[in-house]
XYZ file of C-alpha atoms in Angstrom:
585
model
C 28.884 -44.412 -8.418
C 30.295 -41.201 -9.900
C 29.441 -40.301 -13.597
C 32.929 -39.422 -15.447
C 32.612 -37.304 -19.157
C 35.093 -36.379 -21.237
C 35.266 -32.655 -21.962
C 37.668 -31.617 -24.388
C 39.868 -34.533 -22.947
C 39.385 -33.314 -19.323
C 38.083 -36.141 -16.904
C 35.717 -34.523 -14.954
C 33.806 -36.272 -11.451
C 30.522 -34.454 -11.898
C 27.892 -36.211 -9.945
C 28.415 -37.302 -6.059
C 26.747 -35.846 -2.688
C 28.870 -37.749 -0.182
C 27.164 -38.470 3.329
C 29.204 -39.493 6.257
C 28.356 -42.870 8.517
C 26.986 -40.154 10.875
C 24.203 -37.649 10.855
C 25.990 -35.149 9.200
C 27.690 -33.725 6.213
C 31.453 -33.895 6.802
C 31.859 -29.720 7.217
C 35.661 -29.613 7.080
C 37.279 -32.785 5.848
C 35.420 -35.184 3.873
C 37.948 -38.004 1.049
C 37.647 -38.217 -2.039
C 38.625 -37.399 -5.386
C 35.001 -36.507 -6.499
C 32.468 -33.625 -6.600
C 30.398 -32.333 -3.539
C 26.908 -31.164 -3.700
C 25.322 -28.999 -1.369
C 21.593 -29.200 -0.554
C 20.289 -26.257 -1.536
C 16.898 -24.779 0.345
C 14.030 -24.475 -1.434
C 12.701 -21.232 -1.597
C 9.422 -19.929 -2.444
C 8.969 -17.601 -5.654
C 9.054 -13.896 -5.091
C 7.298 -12.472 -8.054
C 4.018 -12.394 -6.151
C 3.518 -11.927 -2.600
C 0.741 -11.674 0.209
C 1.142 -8.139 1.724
C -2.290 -7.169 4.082
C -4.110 -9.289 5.481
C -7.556 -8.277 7.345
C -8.497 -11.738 8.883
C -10.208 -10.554 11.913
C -12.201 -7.611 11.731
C -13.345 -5.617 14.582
C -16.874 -6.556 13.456
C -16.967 -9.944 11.908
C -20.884 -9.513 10.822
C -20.623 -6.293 8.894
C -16.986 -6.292 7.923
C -15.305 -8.381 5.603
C -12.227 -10.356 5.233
C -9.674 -9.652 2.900
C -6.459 -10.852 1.265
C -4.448 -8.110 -0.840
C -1.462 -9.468 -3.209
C 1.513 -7.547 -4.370
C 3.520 -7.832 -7.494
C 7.782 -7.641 -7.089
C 8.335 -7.370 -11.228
C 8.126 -4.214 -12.617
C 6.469 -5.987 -15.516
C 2.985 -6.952 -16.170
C 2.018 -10.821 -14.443
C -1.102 -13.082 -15.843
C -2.158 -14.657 -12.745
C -5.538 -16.237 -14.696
C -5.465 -19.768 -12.852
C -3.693 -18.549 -10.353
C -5.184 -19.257 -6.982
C -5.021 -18.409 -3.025
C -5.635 -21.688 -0.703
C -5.772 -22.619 2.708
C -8.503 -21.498 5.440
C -9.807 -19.528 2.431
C -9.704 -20.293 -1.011
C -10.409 -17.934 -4.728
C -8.786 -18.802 -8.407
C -8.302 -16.184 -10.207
C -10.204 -15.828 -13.425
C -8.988 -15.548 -16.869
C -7.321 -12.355 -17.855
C -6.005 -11.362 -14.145
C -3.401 -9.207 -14.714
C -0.787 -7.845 -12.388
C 0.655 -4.618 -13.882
C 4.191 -4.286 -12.411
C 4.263 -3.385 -8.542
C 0.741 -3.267 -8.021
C -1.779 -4.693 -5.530
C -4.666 -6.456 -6.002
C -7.433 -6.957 -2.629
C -9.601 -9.856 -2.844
C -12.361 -10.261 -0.645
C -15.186 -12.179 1.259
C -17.550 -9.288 0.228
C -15.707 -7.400 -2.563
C -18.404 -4.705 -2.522
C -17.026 -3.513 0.765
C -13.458 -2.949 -0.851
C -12.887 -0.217 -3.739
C -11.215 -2.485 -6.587
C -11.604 -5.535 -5.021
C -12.695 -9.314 -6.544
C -13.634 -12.218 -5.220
C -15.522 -13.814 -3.508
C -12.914 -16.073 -1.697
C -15.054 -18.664 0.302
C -14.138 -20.266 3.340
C -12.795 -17.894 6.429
C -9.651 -17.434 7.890
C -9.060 -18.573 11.420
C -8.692 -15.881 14.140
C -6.143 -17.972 15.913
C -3.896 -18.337 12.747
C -3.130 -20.760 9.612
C -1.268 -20.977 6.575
C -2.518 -19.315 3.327
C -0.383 -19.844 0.106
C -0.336 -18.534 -3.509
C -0.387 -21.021 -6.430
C 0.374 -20.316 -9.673
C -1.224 -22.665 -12.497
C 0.590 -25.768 -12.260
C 0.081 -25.417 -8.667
C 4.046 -24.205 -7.148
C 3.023 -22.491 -4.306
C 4.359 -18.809 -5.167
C 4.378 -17.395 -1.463
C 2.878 -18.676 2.097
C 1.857 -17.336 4.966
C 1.587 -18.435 8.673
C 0.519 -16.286 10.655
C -0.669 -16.628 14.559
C -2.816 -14.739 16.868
C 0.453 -15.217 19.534
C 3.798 -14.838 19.913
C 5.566 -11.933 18.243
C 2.613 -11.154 16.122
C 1.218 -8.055 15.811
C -1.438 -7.952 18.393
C -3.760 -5.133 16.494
C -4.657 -7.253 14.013
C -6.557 -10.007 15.882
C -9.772 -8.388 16.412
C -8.898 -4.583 17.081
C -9.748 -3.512 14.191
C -6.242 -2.949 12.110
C -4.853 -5.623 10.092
C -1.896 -7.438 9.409
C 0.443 -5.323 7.055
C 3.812 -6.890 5.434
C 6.563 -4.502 6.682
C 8.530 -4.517 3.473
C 6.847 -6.864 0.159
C 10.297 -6.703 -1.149
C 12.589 -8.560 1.283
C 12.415 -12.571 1.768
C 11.994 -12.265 5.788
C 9.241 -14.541 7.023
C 7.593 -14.745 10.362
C 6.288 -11.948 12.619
C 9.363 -9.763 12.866
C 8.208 -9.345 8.861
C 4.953 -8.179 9.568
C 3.096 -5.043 11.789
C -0.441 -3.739 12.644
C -1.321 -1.368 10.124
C -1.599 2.062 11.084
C -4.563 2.710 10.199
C -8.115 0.948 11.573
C -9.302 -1.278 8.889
C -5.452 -0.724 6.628
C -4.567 -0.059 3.680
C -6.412 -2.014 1.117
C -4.861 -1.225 -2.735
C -2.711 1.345 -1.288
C 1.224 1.078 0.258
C 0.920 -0.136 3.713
C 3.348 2.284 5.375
C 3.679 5.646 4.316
C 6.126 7.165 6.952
C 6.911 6.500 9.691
C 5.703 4.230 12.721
C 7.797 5.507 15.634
C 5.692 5.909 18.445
C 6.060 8.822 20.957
C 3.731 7.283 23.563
C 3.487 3.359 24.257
C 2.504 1.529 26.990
C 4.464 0.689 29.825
C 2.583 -1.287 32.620
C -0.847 -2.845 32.951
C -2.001 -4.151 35.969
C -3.517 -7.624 36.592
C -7.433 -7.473 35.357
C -8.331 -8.811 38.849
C -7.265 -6.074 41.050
C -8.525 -3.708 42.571
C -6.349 -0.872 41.616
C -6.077 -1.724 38.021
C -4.724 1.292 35.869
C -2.733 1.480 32.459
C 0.149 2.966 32.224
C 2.110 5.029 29.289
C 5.487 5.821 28.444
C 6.940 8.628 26.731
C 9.737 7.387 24.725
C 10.368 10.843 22.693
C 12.077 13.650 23.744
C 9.983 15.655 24.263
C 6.845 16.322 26.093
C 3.891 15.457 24.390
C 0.180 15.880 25.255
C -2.664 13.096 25.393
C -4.661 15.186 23.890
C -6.323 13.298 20.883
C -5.224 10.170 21.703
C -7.266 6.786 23.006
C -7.536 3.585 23.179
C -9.587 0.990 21.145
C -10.773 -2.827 22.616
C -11.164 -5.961 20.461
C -14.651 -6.070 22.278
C -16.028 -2.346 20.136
C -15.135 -0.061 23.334
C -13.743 3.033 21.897
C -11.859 5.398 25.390
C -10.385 8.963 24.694
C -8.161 9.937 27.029
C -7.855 12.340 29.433
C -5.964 15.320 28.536
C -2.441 15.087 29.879
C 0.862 16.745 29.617
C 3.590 13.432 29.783
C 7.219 14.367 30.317
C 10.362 13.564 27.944
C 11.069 9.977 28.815
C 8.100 10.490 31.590
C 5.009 8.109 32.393
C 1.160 8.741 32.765
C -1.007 6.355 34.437
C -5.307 5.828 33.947
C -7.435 4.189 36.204
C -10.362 2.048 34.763
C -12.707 4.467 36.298
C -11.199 6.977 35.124
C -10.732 4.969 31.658
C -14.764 3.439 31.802
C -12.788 0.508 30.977
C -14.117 -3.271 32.437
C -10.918 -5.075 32.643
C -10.682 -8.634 31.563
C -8.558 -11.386 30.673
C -7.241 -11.660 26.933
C -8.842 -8.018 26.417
C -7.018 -6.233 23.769
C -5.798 -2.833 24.189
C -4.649 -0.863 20.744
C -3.253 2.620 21.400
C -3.853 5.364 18.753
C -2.966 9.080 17.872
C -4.264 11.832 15.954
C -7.639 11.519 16.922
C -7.838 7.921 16.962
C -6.862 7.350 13.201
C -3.232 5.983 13.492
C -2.438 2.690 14.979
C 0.977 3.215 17.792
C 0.968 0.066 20.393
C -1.016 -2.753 21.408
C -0.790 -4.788 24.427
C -3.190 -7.813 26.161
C -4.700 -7.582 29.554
C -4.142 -10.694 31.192
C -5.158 -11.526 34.661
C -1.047 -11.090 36.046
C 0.977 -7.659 36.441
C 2.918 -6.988 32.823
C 5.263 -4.288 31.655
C 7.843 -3.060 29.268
C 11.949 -3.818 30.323
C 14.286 -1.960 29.213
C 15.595 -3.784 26.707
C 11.621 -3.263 25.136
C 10.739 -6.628 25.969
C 7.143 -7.063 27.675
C 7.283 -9.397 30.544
C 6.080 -9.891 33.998
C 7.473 -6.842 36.574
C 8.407 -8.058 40.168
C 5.597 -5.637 41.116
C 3.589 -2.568 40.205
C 5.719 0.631 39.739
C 3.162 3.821 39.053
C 5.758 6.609 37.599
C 8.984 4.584 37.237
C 10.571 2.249 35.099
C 9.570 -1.175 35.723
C 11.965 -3.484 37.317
C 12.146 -7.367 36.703
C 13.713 -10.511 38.267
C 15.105 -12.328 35.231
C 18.333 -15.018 35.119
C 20.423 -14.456 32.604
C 22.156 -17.965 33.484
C 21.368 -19.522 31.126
C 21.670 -19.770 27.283
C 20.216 -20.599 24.017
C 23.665 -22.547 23.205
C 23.308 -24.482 19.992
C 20.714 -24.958 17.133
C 20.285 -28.118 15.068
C 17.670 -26.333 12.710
C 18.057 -28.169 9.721
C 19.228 -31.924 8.830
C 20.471 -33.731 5.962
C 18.305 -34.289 3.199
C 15.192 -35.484 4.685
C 16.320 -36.001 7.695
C 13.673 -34.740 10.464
C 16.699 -34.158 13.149
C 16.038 -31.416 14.840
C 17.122 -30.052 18.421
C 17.992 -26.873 20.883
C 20.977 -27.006 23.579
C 21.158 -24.941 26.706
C 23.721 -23.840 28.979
C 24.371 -22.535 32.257
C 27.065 -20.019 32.304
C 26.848 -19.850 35.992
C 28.513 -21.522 39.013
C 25.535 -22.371 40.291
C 22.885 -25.312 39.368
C 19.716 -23.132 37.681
C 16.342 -24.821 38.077
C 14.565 -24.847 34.602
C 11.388 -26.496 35.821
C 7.720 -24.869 34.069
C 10.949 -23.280 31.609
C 9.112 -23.140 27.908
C 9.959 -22.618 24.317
C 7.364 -20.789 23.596
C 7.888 -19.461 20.081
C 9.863 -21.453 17.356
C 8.280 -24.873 18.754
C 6.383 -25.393 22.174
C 7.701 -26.988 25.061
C 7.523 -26.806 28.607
C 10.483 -28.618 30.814
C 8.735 -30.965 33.189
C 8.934 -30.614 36.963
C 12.280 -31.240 39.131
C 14.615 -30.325 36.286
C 18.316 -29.009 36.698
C 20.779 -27.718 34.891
C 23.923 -28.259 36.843
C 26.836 -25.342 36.981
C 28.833 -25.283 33.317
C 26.222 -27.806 32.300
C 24.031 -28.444 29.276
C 20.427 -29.531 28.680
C 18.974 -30.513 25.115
C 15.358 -30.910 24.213
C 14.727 -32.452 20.693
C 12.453 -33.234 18.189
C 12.453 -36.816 19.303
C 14.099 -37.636 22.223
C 14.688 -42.094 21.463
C 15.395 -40.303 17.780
C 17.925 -37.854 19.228
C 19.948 -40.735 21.589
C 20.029 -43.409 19.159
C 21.644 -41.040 16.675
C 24.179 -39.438 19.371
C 24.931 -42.502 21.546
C 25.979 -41.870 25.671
C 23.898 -38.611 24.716
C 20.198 -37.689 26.419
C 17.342 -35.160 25.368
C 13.845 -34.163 26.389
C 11.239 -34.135 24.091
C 9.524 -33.805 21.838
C 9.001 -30.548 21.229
C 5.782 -29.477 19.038
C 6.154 -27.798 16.007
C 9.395 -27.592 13.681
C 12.131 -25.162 13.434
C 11.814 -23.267 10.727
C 14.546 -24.153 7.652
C 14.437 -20.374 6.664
C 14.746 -18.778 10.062
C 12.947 -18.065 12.908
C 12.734 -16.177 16.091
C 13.713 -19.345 18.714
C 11.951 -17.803 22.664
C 12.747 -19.502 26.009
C 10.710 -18.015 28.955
C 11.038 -18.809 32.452
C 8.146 -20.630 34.630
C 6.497 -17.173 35.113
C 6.556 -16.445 31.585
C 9.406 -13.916 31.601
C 11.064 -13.900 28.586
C 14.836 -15.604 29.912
C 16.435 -15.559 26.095
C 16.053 -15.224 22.709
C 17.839 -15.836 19.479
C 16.610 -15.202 16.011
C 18.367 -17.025 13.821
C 18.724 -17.045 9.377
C 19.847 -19.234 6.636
C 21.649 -15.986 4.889
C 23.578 -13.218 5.596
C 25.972 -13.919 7.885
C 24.302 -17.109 9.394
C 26.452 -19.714 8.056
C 25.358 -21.989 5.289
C 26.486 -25.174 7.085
C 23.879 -25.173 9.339
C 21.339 -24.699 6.732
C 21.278 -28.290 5.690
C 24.699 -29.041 5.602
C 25.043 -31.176 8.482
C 26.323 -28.721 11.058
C 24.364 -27.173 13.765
C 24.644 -23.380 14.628
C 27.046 -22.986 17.577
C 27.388 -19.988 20.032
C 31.387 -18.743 19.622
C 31.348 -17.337 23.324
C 28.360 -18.515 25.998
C 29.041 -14.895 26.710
C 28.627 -13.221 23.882
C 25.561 -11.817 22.333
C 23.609 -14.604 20.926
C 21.275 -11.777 19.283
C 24.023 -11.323 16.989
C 24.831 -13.441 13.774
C 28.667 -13.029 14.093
C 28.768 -14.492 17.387
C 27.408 -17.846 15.967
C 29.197 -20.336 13.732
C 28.559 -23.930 12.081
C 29.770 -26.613 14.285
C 33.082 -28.412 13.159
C 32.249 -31.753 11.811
C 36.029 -32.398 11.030
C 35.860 -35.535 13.576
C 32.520 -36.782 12.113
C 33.540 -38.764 9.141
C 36.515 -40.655 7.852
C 38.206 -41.874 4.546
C 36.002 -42.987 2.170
C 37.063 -44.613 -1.654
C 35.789 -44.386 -4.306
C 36.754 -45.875 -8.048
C 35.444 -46.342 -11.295
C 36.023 -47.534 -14.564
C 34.890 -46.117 -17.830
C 35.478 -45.942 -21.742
C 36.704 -42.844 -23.077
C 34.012 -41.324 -25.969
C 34.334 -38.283 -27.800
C 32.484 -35.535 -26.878
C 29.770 -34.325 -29.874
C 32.186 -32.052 -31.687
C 35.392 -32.089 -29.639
C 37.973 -33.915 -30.788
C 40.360 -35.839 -27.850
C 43.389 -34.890 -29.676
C 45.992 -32.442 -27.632
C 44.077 -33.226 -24.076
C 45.299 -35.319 -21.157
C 44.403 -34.444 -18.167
C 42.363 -35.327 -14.920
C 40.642 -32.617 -13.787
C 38.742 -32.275 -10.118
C 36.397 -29.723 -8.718
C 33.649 -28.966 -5.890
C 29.756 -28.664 -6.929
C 29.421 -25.743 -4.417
C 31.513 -24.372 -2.032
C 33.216 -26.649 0.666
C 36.032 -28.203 1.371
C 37.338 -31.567 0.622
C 40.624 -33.935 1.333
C 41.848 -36.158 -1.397
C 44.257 -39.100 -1.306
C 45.293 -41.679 -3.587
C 44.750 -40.116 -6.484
C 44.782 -42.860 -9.559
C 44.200 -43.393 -13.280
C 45.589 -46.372 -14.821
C 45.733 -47.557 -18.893
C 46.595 -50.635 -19.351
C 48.533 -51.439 -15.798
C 49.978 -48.310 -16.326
C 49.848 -45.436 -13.293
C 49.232 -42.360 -15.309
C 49.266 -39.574 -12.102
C 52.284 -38.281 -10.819
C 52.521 -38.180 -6.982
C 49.187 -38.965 -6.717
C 49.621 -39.856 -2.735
C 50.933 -36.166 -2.579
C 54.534 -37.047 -0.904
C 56.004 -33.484 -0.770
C 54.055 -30.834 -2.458
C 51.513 -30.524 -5.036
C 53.545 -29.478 -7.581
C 52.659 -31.901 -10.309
C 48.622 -29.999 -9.718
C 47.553 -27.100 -11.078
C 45.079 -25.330 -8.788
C 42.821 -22.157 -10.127
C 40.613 -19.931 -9.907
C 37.867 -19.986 -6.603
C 39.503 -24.102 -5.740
C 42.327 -23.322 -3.850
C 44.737 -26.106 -2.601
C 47.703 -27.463 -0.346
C 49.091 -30.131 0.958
C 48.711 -31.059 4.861
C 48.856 -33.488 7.153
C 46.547 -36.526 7.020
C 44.024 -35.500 10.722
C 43.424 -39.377 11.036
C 46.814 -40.911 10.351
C 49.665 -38.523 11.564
C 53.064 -38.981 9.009
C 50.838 -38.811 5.823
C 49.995 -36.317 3.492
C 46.986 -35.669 1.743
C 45.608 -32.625 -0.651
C 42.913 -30.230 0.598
C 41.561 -28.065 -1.611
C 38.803 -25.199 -0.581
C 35.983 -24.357 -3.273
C 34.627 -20.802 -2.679
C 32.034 -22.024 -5.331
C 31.203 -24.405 -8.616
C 33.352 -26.074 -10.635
C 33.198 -25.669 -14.460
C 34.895 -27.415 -17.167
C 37.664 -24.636 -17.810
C 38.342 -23.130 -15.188
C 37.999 -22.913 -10.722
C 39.500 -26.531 -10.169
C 42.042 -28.656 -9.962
C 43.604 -30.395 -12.467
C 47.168 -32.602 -13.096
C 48.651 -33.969 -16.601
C 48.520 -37.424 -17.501
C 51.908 -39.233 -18.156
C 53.566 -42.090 -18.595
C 56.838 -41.445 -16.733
C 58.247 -38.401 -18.820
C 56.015 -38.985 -21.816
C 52.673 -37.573 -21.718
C 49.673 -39.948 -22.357
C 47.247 -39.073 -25.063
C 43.731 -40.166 -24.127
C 42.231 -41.965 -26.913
C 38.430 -42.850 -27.748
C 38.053 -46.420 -26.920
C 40.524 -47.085 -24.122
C 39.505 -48.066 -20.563
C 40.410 -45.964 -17.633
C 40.414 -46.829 -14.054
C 39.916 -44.040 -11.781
C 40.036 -44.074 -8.029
């Protein structure tokens, strides 16, 4: 039930998350003359942060692994208790102090790193985890999960650079936060990037690591010409190749052999590219035993064949569509889903399709997606049907969508990247989906799905119904406010939203004390300020009838952004007094 109090005379509903029969949070129209509350997402604290990580060295029996930590106050932090856990764990000991915005490395083998403490014990996996920072009463203060896969940075997993945090001061998570560092081994106690990590040369293609004519190939992306000269390429398995001295066109390509390169192709080698003398870090790839290369949109995929001096060419569908996102549900709630669609006018077979970043799965054999049609894949397929009746799913998926955004990939059967969307819980992603019942919604199947604005919160107008509500209560006086001068019933929203209210009622003693409380007319007899705004239309479920709606752009307070109406008795006004009953409704 709600919890009424008496400020300064005002009735105020200040307690009540309302939930609709369905799965969701009524978005647009929800009934009664209450409060709303929004779940809000928890976030993780900010004040200290993980910001390099070197969790696979190029040499795992001479080199050590290391964490480093950054400070975001510009005052001084006591992390004494503090503590790092997960694949490795270290407390810090008493009198650790953070000056403001400084680092702090801690280490396997300190000795190895100038400033450094430790030892942490344990060892961080070279195919990913999670590491977190507690603070003394054990809130975890940052995490990180990282993954050897993916969109991660590909120089850190054994090549010899680590994983650097793009920017400590900005709440992204995932691997569009993070890069190789520039330099082999990083940047331990020092800022991770210093200027600037546009690359001049990159690579474009690399041939399967079974054939015969296997060579590397590198783009010039500048423009200008630029020389090889000083330049090379380091392995994840100690191999250390300068290459030849070469004169690459603006926007021209260069291609090695491996004789030419000494280089023994092999499956899962890792390739990091490198400048000035071999000292800064510029691209990475993986030598796999299939054909890959660079689009043009800078994606890596697989080309529809090799392509020695000329931009690579691919045979991609762009058919069909990352649609709609269910990323986040009520409370809870582990409801969680991706829909498809086919734009085309064609049926588009998805079989061996994946999601392979986000969650995993693959689309089993002998599936279609018809012409205009949809196809869903959930957390839970029995889940997903039982909750959306006449409606069907594959699944499950493995792994969860992330609540604070992700990068969401669907590749085809021959691993080609088909689309991508990577979506937020800020900015302009809308707040609905973010635990608010609504799912994130393409605008236009056409549009740009890369791009927040062409996504919005699904409309859950049609989800819910009218709900009632009523209460009765004993008027008190506030500590040190007398009741005297105040009559009035006033509404607001806990956050923002929007809300329909009908049948607005308080009665004393048999007596109806709201004026046009069924809103016949207008709203005149309401008073409607500040970030509440208000008006009177149509009831959506019952045609004829008119009902209030009034929009919150955010909180409620006791004086001012709500709504409120006078109390009377006919033409005389009604003084609440401390003792009488009041039904509300």
């Amino acid at each position: 039930m709600p919890s009424y109090f008496p400020v300064r005379k005002q009735w105020i509903l200040m307690n009540n998350t309302v939930h609709s029969h369905h799965r969701r949070l009524m978005r647009k129209l929800t009934t009664l003359s209450l409060l709303l509350s929004a779940t809000s997402l928890f976030a993780f604290d900010s004040a200290v942060v993980f910001n390099e990580v070197h969790y696979h060295p190029a040499n795992e029996v001479t080199q050590t692994e290391w964490i480093e930590i950054k400070s975001n106050h510009g005052v001084d932090v006591d992390i004494s208790g503090w503590s790092i856990t997960g694949g490795v764990n270290f407390t810090f000991p008493a009198n650790t102090v953070l000056t403001g915005n400084s680092l702090l490395v801690v280490a396997t083998t300190p000795a190895q790193i100038a400033g450094a403490i430790g030892p942490m014990t344990g060892s961080l996996k070279n195919s990913g985890e999670t590491i977190r920072i507690r603070n003394r009463n054990n809130r975890i203060m940052d995490e990180l999960s990282y993954d050897d896969d993916g969109s991660w940075p590909l120089a850190a997993d054994g090549v010899g650079f680590t994983l650097a945090r793009k920017n400590s001061g900005m709440a992204a998570s995932g691997p569009t936060a993070w890069a190789s560092s520039q330099q082999p081994g990083g940047t331990p106690g020092a800022v991770n990037f210093a200027g600037s990590t546009t690359p001049s040369l990159v690579f474009n293609e690399i041939t399967g690591a079974l054939d015969p004519a296997f060579f590397i190939e590198l783009k010039n992306t500048s423009a200008s010409a630029v020389s090889t000269s000083g330049w090379g390429i380091s392995t994840n398995v100690g191999q250390s190749i300068v290459l030849p001295v070469s004169s690459v066109p603006a926007g021209g390509y260069v291609t090695f052999s491996a004789a030419t390169l000494g280089l023994s192709p092999a499956d899962n080698l890792r390739l990091a590219l490198t400048s000035a003398s071999g000292t800064v870090f510029r691209d990475a790839r993986l030598v796999t035993n299939s054909l890959r290369g660079l689009s043009a949109s800078g994606i890596w995929g697989r080309p529809s064949a090799p392509t020695q001096g000329a931009a690579n060419t691919f045979s991609i569908s762009n058919a069909v569509v990352i649609n709609e996102i269910f990323y986040k549900g009520l409370g809870a709630s582990p409801e969680q889903w991706v829909e498809l669609f086919n734009r085309s006018g064609s049926p588009v077979d998805v079989s061996g399709w994946s999601f392979s970043e986000g969650v995993t799965f693959i689309i089993p054999a002998a599936t279609s997606i018809p012409a205009g049609g949809y196809l869903v894949v959930a957390w839970d397929s029995a889940a997903f049907a039982s909750l959306h009746p006449g409606k069907t799913a594959l699944g499950p998926f493995t792994g969860s969508l992330s609540g604070k955004g992700e990068t969401l990939t669907l590749s085809a059967a021959n691993q080609n990247i088909v689309n991508s969307v990577r979506y937020g819980d800020g900015g302009l992603w809308s707040e609905w989906a973010d635990g608010g019942g609504s799912s994130l919604e393409l605008r236009d199947p056409d549009a740009d799905n890369s791009n927040p604005a062409a996504w919005d919160a699904s409309d859950e107008t049609t989800t819910t119904g009218w709900q009632s509500v009523s209460y009765s209560g004993v008027a008190t006086n506030a500590p040190g406010i007398s009741l005297a001068f105040w009559n009035e019933l006033i509404l607001g929203m806990l956050d923002t939203g929007e809300v329909l209210i009908d049948d607005v009622s308080v009665i004393f003693n048999g007596t109806e004390l709201i004026q046009n409380g069924s809103f016949t007319g207008d709203s005149s007899f309401w008073r409607i300020v500040g970030n509440h705004t208000g008006s009177v239309v149509p009831d959506p479920f019952s045609p004829g009838n008119n009902v209030l709606k009034i929009s919150a752009a955010s909180a409620t307070d006791s004086l001012y952004n709500q709504a409120n109406t006078t109390l009377k008795n006919g033409s005389s006004f009604h003084t609440i007094a401390a003792a009488n009953t009041y039904a509300i409704s």
